[in-house]
Coordinates of C-alpha atoms in Angstrom, one line a residue:
G1 CA 16.0 -12.7 -13.7
Q2 CA 15.1 -13.8 -17.2
L3 CA 11.3 -13.1 -16.7
F4 CA 11.7 -9.8 -14.8
Q5 CA 14.4 -6.8 -14.9
F6 CA 14.3 -4.2 -12.0
L7 CA 14.4 -0.5 -13.2
P8 CA 17.8 1.3 -12.3
M9 CA 15.0 3.8 -10.0
V10 CA 15.1 0.8 -7.4
R11 CA 18.2 1.8 -6.0
W12 CA 16.8 5.2 -4.6
Y13 CA 13.7 2.8 -3.5
D14 CA 15.8 0.2 -1.6
P15 CA 18.8 2.1 -1.1
D16 CA 21.0 -0.9 1.3
H17 CA 20.3 -3.6 -1.2
Y18 CA 21.0 -1.4 -4.7
Y19 CA 22.6 2.0 -4.4
N20 CA 24.8 1.5 -1.3
N21 CA 26.0 -1.8 -3.4
P22 CA 29.2 -1.1 -5.4
A23 CA 27.8 -3.2 -8.5
F24 CA 24.4 -0.9 -8.5
R25 CA 26.0 2.3 -7.3
P26 CA 25.5 5.3 -10.1
V27 CA 28.7 6.2 -11.1
S28 CA 30.0 9.7 -10.4
A29 CA 31.0 12.3 -12.6
V30 CA 32.9 14.1 -9.4
T31 CA 35.7 12.9 -7.7
G32 CA 37.3 13.7 -4.2
Q33 CA 36.4 13.8 -0.6
Y34 CA 34.3 16.8 1.0
T35 CA 33.2 18.3 3.9
G36 CA 30.0 19.2 4.5
H37 CA 30.8 23.0 4.1
E38 CA 31.7 22.1 0.8
C39 CA 28.9 20.0 -0.3
I40 CA 26.7 23.2 0.6
V41 CA 28.7 25.8 -1.3
C42 CA 28.3 23.3 -4.6
H43 CA 24.8 22.3 -3.9
T44 CA 23.6 25.7 -3.5
V45 CA 24.4 26.2 -7.1
E46 CA 23.5 22.7 -8.5
N47 CA 20.4 22.1 -6.2
P48 CA 19.6 25.2 -4.1
Q49 CA 16.2 23.9 -2.4
I50 CA 17.6 20.8 -0.9
V51 CA 20.2 23.5 0.8
A52 CA 17.3 25.7 1.8
Q53 CA 15.6 23.0 3.4
W54 CA 18.3 21.5 5.1
R55 CA 18.8 24.9 6.7
R56 CA 15.3 25.0 7.8
S57 CA 15.5 21.5 9.2
R58 CA 16.3 20.4 12.8
H59 CA 19.9 19.0 11.3
G60 CA 20.7 22.5 10.0
R61 CA 19.5 24.2 13.1
P62 CA 20.1 21.8 16.2
G63 CA 19.6 24.3 19.2
E64 CA 22.4 25.9 21.4
G65 CA 24.7 24.0 22.4
K66 CA 24.1 20.8 19.8
E67 CA 26.0 20.2 16.7
A68 CA 24.7 20.3 13.3
V69 CA 24.0 17.1 11.3
G70 CA 25.8 17.8 8.0
C71 CA 25.7 15.9 4.7
E72 CA 28.6 13.6 5.6
K73 CA 26.9 12.4 8.6
C74 CA 24.5 10.7 6.2
H75 CA 25.9 10.8 3.0
G76 CA 29.6 9.9 3.8
T77 CA 32.7 12.2 2.3
D78 CA 33.4 10.4 -0.7
H79 CA 32.0 11.3 -3.6
E80 CA 32.5 8.4 -5.9
R81 CA 31.2 6.3 -3.0
L82 CA 28.3 8.5 -1.8
L83 CA 25.5 6.5 0.2
M84 CA 21.7 6.7 -0.2
P85 CA 20.2 7.0 3.6
S86 CA 18.3 4.1 4.7
Y87 CA 16.4 3.8 7.7
N88 CA 19.7 2.2 9.5
T89 CA 21.0 5.3 8.5
C90 CA 18.5 7.3 10.6
G91 CA 18.7 4.5 13.0
E92 CA 22.2 5.5 14.3
C93 CA 20.7 9.0 16.2
H94 CA 17.2 8.0 16.5
P95 CA 17.4 4.1 18.0
K96 CA 13.9 4.1 19.4
Q97 CA 11.8 5.0 16.2
L98 CA 14.3 2.6 14.4
I99 CA 13.3 -0.3 16.8
G100 CA 9.7 0.6 16.5
H101 CA 9.5 0.6 13.0
R102 CA 11.8 -2.9 12.7
D103 CA 9.4 -4.5 15.1
G104 CA 6.1 -4.0 13.3
G105 CA 4.7 -7.4 12.3
R106 CA 3.1 -8.2 9.2
G107 CA 1.0 -5.4 7.6
S108 CA 3.6 -2.7 9.0
H109 CA 5.7 -0.6 7.1
A110 CA 8.6 -2.9 8.0
H111 CA 7.4 -5.5 5.8
A112 CA 5.6 -3.4 2.9
Y113 CA 8.1 -4.2 0.3
H114 CA 10.4 -7.3 0.5
L115 CA 7.3 -9.2 2.1
D116 CA 4.2 -7.9 1.1
L117 CA 5.4 -6.8 -2.8
V118 CA 8.1 -8.7 -3.7
E119 CA 8.2 -12.2 -1.7
D120 CA 4.4 -12.5 -2.4
G121 CA 5.1 -11.9 -6.0
C122 CA 2.9 -8.8 -6.3
Y123 CA 5.8 -7.0 -7.7
V124 CA 7.0 -9.4 -10.0
E125 CA 3.4 -10.2 -11.8
K126 CA 3.8 -7.6 -14.0
P127 CA 6.4 -5.8 -16.2
A128 CA 8.5 -3.3 -14.0
G129 CA 7.5 -0.4 -16.0
E130 CA 3.6 -1.1 -14.9
V131 CA 4.5 -1.6 -11.3
S132 CA 7.0 1.2 -10.4
A133 CA 4.5 3.2 -8.6
C134 CA 3.9 0.0 -6.6
L135 CA 7.7 0.2 -5.5
T136 CA 7.7 3.9 -4.7
C137 CA 5.2 3.5 -1.9
H138 CA 6.2 -0.1 -0.6
A139 CA 9.8 0.6 -0.8
I140 CA 10.1 4.0 0.6
A141 CA 7.8 3.1 3.4
E142 CA 9.8 -0.3 4.7
N143 CA 13.2 0.9 3.5
R144 CA 13.6 4.8 4.0
C145 CA 12.3 7.4 7.0
D146 CA 11.7 10.3 4.3
G147 CA 8.5 8.7 2.8
C148 CA 7.0 10.7 5.8
H149 CA 9.0 13.3 6.7
T150 CA 10.7 14.6 3.5
R151 CA 14.1 15.5 2.6
H152 CA 15.9 17.3 3.6
E153 CA 13.8 19.1 6.2
F154 CA 12.8 15.8 7.8
S155 CA 9.5 17.7 9.6
V156 CA 7.8 15.9 12.3
K157 CA 4.9 18.8 11.6
E158 CA 4.5 17.4 8.0
A159 CA 4.5 13.4 9.2
R160 CA 1.8 14.2 11.6
R161 CA -0.6 15.8 8.7
P162 CA -2.7 13.3 7.4
T163 CA -1.6 14.5 3.8
S164 CA 1.7 12.9 4.2
C165 CA -0.3 9.4 4.8
G166 CA -2.3 9.8 2.0
V167 CA 0.3 9.9 -0.8
C168 CA 0.3 5.9 -0.6
H169 CA -2.7 5.4 1.8
S170 CA -5.2 6.2 -1.0
G171 CA -7.0 5.2 -4.3
P172 CA -8.1 1.6 -5.2
E173 CA -7.3 -1.0 -2.3
Q174 CA -6.2 1.5 0.2
Y175 CA -9.2 4.1 0.7
E176 CA -7.8 5.2 4.3
Y177 CA -7.3 8.9 3.3
E178 CA -10.6 9.4 1.3
M179 CA -12.6 7.5 4.2
Y180 CA -10.8 9.7 6.8
M181 CA -11.3 13.0 4.9
Q182 CA -15.2 11.9 4.8
S183 CA -15.7 11.5 8.1
Y184 CA -16.5 14.5 10.9
H185 CA -12.8 13.9 12.3
G186 CA -11.6 14.8 8.6
M187 CA -14.1 17.8 8.3
I188 CA -12.6 19.3 11.1
Y189 CA -9.1 18.8 10.2
Q190 CA -9.7 20.5 6.9
G191 CA -11.7 23.3 8.7
E192 CA -9.5 24.5 11.3
A193 CA -6.0 22.6 10.9
H194 CA -4.5 25.7 10.0
E195 CA -4.7 26.6 13.5
W196 CA -3.2 23.7 14.9
D197 CA 0.6 23.3 16.2
F198 CA 1.6 20.0 14.5
S199 CA 4.7 20.5 16.4
Q200 CA 3.0 19.3 19.6
P201 CA 3.5 15.6 20.4
L202 CA 0.6 13.7 19.6
A203 CA -1.3 13.6 22.7
N204 CA -5.5 14.3 22.7
K205 CA -4.9 17.6 24.7
N206 CA -3.0 19.1 21.6
Y207 CA -5.4 18.3 18.7
K208 CA -9.2 19.0 18.5
A209 CA -9.7 15.9 16.3
P210 CA -7.8 12.7 15.7
T211 CA -5.5 12.7 12.6
C212 CA -3.9 9.2 11.1
A213 CA -0.6 9.8 13.4
Y214 CA -2.6 10.5 16.3
C215 CA -4.1 7.2 16.1
H216 CA -2.1 5.0 14.8
M217 CA 1.2 6.5 16.1
Q218 CA 0.5 7.7 19.6
Q219 CA 3.3 9.3 21.2
G220 CA 5.6 9.0 18.3
E221 CA 5.2 5.0 18.3
H222 CA 6.7 3.7 15.3
D223 CA 5.3 0.4 15.1
V224 CA 1.9 1.1 13.4
R225 CA 0.7 -2.7 13.8
R226 CA 0.6 -2.0 17.8
A227 CA -2.7 -0.6 17.3
S228 CA -4.3 -2.9 15.0
T229 CA -5.8 -6.5 15.3
A230 CA -5.2 -9.4 13.0
Y231 CA -3.2 -8.8 9.6
T232 CA -6.1 -9.1 7.1
F233 CA -3.9 -8.1 3.7
M234 CA -5.6 -4.7 3.4
G235 CA -8.7 -5.7 5.0
T236 CA -9.6 -8.9 2.2
S237 CA -9.7 -11.5 5.1
L238 CA -12.6 -11.8 7.6
V239 CA -11.8 -11.1 10.8
D240 CA -14.3 -10.5 13.8
R241 CA -12.3 -7.8 15.3
G242 CA -15.0 -7.8 18.5
A243 CA -14.1 -11.5 19.5
P244 CA -12.9 -12.2 22.9
R245 CA -9.0 -12.9 21.4
Y246 CA -9.0 -9.1 20.5
K247 CA -10.7 -7.7 23.6
E248 CA -7.4 -5.9 24.7
I249 CA -6.5 -4.1 21.7
R250 CA -10.5 -3.4 21.5
E251 CA -10.4 -1.7 24.8
W252 CA -7.4 0.0 23.8
W253 CA -9.2 1.7 20.9
V254 CA -12.2 2.7 23.1
K255 CA -9.6 4.5 25.4
T256 CA -8.3 6.0 22.6
C257 CA -11.8 7.4 21.3
Q258 CA -12.4 8.7 25.0
G259 CA -10.1 11.8 24.7
C260 CA -13.4 12.9 23.1
H261 CA -16.3 10.4 23.3
S262 CA -17.9 8.1 26.1
S263 CA -17.0 4.4 26.1
R264 CA -20.1 3.5 25.3
F265 CA -20.0 5.6 21.9
A266 CA -17.0 4.2 20.9
S267 CA -18.3 0.6 21.8
D268 CA -21.3 1.1 19.7
Q269 CA -19.4 2.5 16.6
L270 CA -16.7 -0.2 16.6
E271 CA -19.7 -3.1 16.7
A272 CA -21.3 -1.3 13.9
M273 CA -17.9 -1.6 12.0
D274 CA -18.0 -5.4 12.9
E275 CA -21.4 -6.0 11.8
A276 CA -21.0 -4.1 8.2
V277 CA -17.6 -6.2 7.7
K278 CA -19.6 -9.3 8.4
L279 CA -22.3 -8.5 6.1
S280 CA -19.9 -7.2 3.7
F281 CA -18.1 -10.9 3.5
T282 CA -21.6 -12.7 3.0
K283 CA -21.8 -11.1 -0.4
Y284 CA -18.3 -12.1 -1.6
R285 CA -18.3 -15.8 -0.3
E286 CA -22.0 -15.9 -2.5
A287 CA -20.1 -14.4 -5.5
M288 CA -17.2 -17.0 -4.8
A289 CA -19.7 -20.1 -4.6
I290 CA -20.9 -18.8 -8.5
V291 CA -17.1 -18.4 -9.8
V292 CA -15.9 -22.0 -8.3
D293 CA -18.9 -23.8 -9.7
L294 CA -18.4 -22.2 -13.1
L295 CA -14.8 -23.4 -12.7
N296 CA -15.7 -26.9 -11.7
D297 CA -18.0 -27.1 -14.5
G298 CA -15.5 -26.1 -17.0
L299 CA -17.8 -22.8 -18.0
L300 CA -15.3 -19.8 -17.2
D301 CA -13.9 -18.2 -20.7
P302 CA -11.2 -18.4 -20.5
M303 CA -10.2 -21.5 -18.4
P304 CA -7.0 -21.3 -16.5
Q305 CA -5.2 -23.7 -18.4
D306 CA -6.0 -21.4 -21.9
L307 CA -4.3 -18.7 -19.9
A308 CA -0.5 -17.8 -20.4
P309 CA 0.6 -19.3 -16.8
D310 CA 1.1 -16.5 -14.0
W311 CA 4.4 -15.7 -13.0
R312 CA 5.1 -18.9 -11.1
G313 CA 4.7 -20.7 -14.4
R314 CA 1.7 -22.1 -13.3
H315 CA -2.0 -22.3 -14.4
T316 CA -3.7 -22.2 -11.2
F317 CA -6.9 -20.4 -11.1
S318 CA -6.5 -17.1 -9.6
L319 CA -9.1 -16.7 -7.2
L320 CA -8.1 -20.1 -5.1
P321 CA -5.8 -20.1 -2.1
D322 CA -3.1 -21.3 -4.0
G323 CA -3.7 -19.4 -7.0
H324 CA -2.4 -15.6 -7.5
N325 CA -4.6 -12.6 -7.6
R326 CA -3.6 -10.9 -11.3
K327 CA -5.7 -8.3 -12.6
Y328 CA -4.9 -8.8 -16.1
N329 CA -5.5 -11.8 -18.8
V330 CA -8.2 -13.5 -16.8
S331 CA -11.6 -13.9 -17.4
E332 CA -14.6 -11.2 -16.9
I333 CA -16.0 -12.8 -14.1
E334 CA -12.6 -13.2 -12.3
R335 CA -11.9 -9.6 -12.5
L336 CA -15.2 -8.9 -11.4
T337 CA -14.6 -11.0 -8.3
Y338 CA -11.1 -9.8 -7.6
E339 CA -12.5 -6.0 -7.8
L340 CA -15.5 -6.9 -5.4
L341 CA -13.2 -8.3 -2.9
V342 CA -10.1 -6.1 -3.4
D343 CA -11.6 -2.8 -4.1
I344 CA -14.9 -2.9 -2.6
T345 CA -15.3 -5.2 0.1
D346 CA -12.2 -3.9 1.6
A347 CA -13.1 -0.4 1.4
I348 CA -16.2 -0.9 3.8
Y349 CA -14.1 -2.0 6.2
K350 CA -11.8 1.3 5.5
A351 CA -15.0 3.5 5.5
K352 CA -16.6 2.0 9.0
A353 CA -13.0 2.0 10.5
H354 CA -12.3 5.9 9.8
G355 CA -15.9 7.1 10.3
A356 CA -16.9 7.9 6.9
V357 CA -20.4 8.8 6.6
Y358 CA -21.4 8.8 2.8
S359 CA -19.1 6.4 1.3
P360 CA -19.9 2.9 3.1
I361 CA -23.2 2.8 2.1
Y362 CA -24.6 5.6 -0.7
G363 CA -21.3 6.7 -2.2
Y364 CA -19.5 3.6 -3.5
W365 CA -19.2 0.6 -1.4
E366 CA -22.1 -1.1 0.3
W367 CA -24.3 -0.5 -2.5
A368 CA -21.6 -1.0 -5.2
Q369 CA -21.5 -4.7 -3.9
D370 CA -24.8 -5.4 -4.7
R371 CA -23.9 -3.8 -8.3
W372 CA -20.8 -6.1 -8.8
L373 CA -22.7 -9.1 -7.4
I374 CA -25.4 -8.5 -10.0
K375 CA -22.6 -8.3 -12.7
I376 CA -21.2 -11.4 -11.5
K377 CA -24.5 -13.3 -11.6
A378 CA -25.3 -11.9 -15.4
E379 CA -22.0 -13.0 -16.5
A380 CA -22.6 -16.5 -14.7
S381 CA -26.0 -16.6 -16.5
R382 CA -24.7 -15.8 -19.7
L383 CA -21.6 -18.4 -19.7
Q384 CA -24.3 -21.1 -18.7
R385 CA -26.7 -20.2 -21.6
F386 CA -24.0 -20.0 -24.0
S387 CA -22.6 -23.5 -23.0
E388 CA -26.1 -24.8 -23.1
I389 CA -26.8 -23.6 -26.7
E390 CA -23.1 -24.7 -27.9
K391 CA -24.1 -28.3 -26.7
R392 CA -27.3 -28.0 -28.4
L393 CA -25.7 -27.1 -31.7
G394 CA -22.9 -29.4 -31.3
I395 CA -20.4 -26.5 -31.0
R396 CA -17.0 -27.3 -29.1
H397 CA -15.7 -24.1 -27.9
E398 CA -11.8 -23.3 -27.9
A399 CA -10.7 -20.2 -26.1
S400 CA -9.0 -17.5 -28.4
S401 CA -5.4 -17.5 -28.8
F402 CA -4.8 -13.8 -27.3
W403 CA -5.3 -15.3 -23.6
S404 CA -1.9 -17.3 -24.0
H405 CA -0.4 -15.3 -26.8
G406 CA 0.1 -11.4 -27.7
E407 CA 2.5 -8.5 -27.4
Y408 CA 1.9 -8.2 -23.8
T409 CA 1.8 -11.2 -22.8
D410 CA 4.6 -12.3 -24.7
M411 CA 6.7 -9.4 -23.1
F412 CA 5.9 -10.5 -19.7
L413 CA 7.1 -13.7 -20.5
G414 CA 10.5 -13.0 -22.1
W415 CA 9.3 -13.8 -25.4
K416 CA 9.8 -9.8 -26.5
R417 CA 11.7 -7.5 -24.1
K418 CA 10.4 -4.5 -25.2
E419 CA 6.7 -2.9 -26.2
G420 CA 6.4 -2.6 -30.0
D421 CA 8.7 -5.6 -30.8
V422 CA 5.9 -7.3 -32.7
K423 CA 6.9 -7.8 -36.2

């Protein structure tokens, strides 16, 4: 609590722990108890779009003989104690989807925030303002349902489109959306999806080409890990997905592809993915061997002990198993090696798994791996040459103080609480 302070926005993204907790609930200027109809009367003026969305939704138009799901069902009736819905709220009426979501193992939406972001320290490694975007995707994916079918229409048609998944699954570290769009599947989707009926169930007879939800959430399955192999922290650990222990899930994927392709074609494509991933990690291992040798020889500039401590108060080398992969205030070669693994090696797996044709080789990644490995070797050579020159000249190098003490670093460590506090 002394070094990291959550921003008030966390209340909206983790409602069960914050917004719905009396200690953190926002103060309401409106008092009293209200029915759903009374809510609509006021919010038609205050927030007309959310009322229009609700009227178009299955909640507002449930069909003959069914009761509408009004505002009070999800938010309560007491305006001073309004509830922000979480997946538990939705689960009261959608138990199958709730069970699927909560049963997800490591790497699923169910663990995207508290385990992957908070407990792993990814969220507290930087000041809250800098990681607020991380919170948006990770916390909503775990704690709420409207990240995929947005409020207040909650449309399954919206959730089944790749654009819904692409809000979070895009950009550095998670290039799934870009890779899908560069595939033949994505080409067909972009050219013909306006003719598809996304209200139809996720079965091969209903869609000409697969989408994210078609492959990963077949028949509305909300445990997205059921169609995955081993958890590899977004593809940054090497796993042989063609190994015998993964035979059952590999056969499941081949069967999924057989909606349009032969089993032989599907098997060959998946084997190509396996080989590309194995090869990509040979380059990362080569880079790590170079960097670890520099660490052991004391040639990194700066060395771990020259840096401000990480969020745990340690000076452990960031790339070692006991270290913490931080993106700031590290040596150039550490940052390059981090990017080689997390941004590039990971993307090769994502590209091959999603059928991207251009990206795996020419666009970015396998050739980008070559470029990053050259940069790492060049930096290692520079450090070794500088060390040799300093030895011959009798110079004792000391790391610059800005590695351990500066406006940003001090603010993160609690020395100064606000940017611009330097006097």
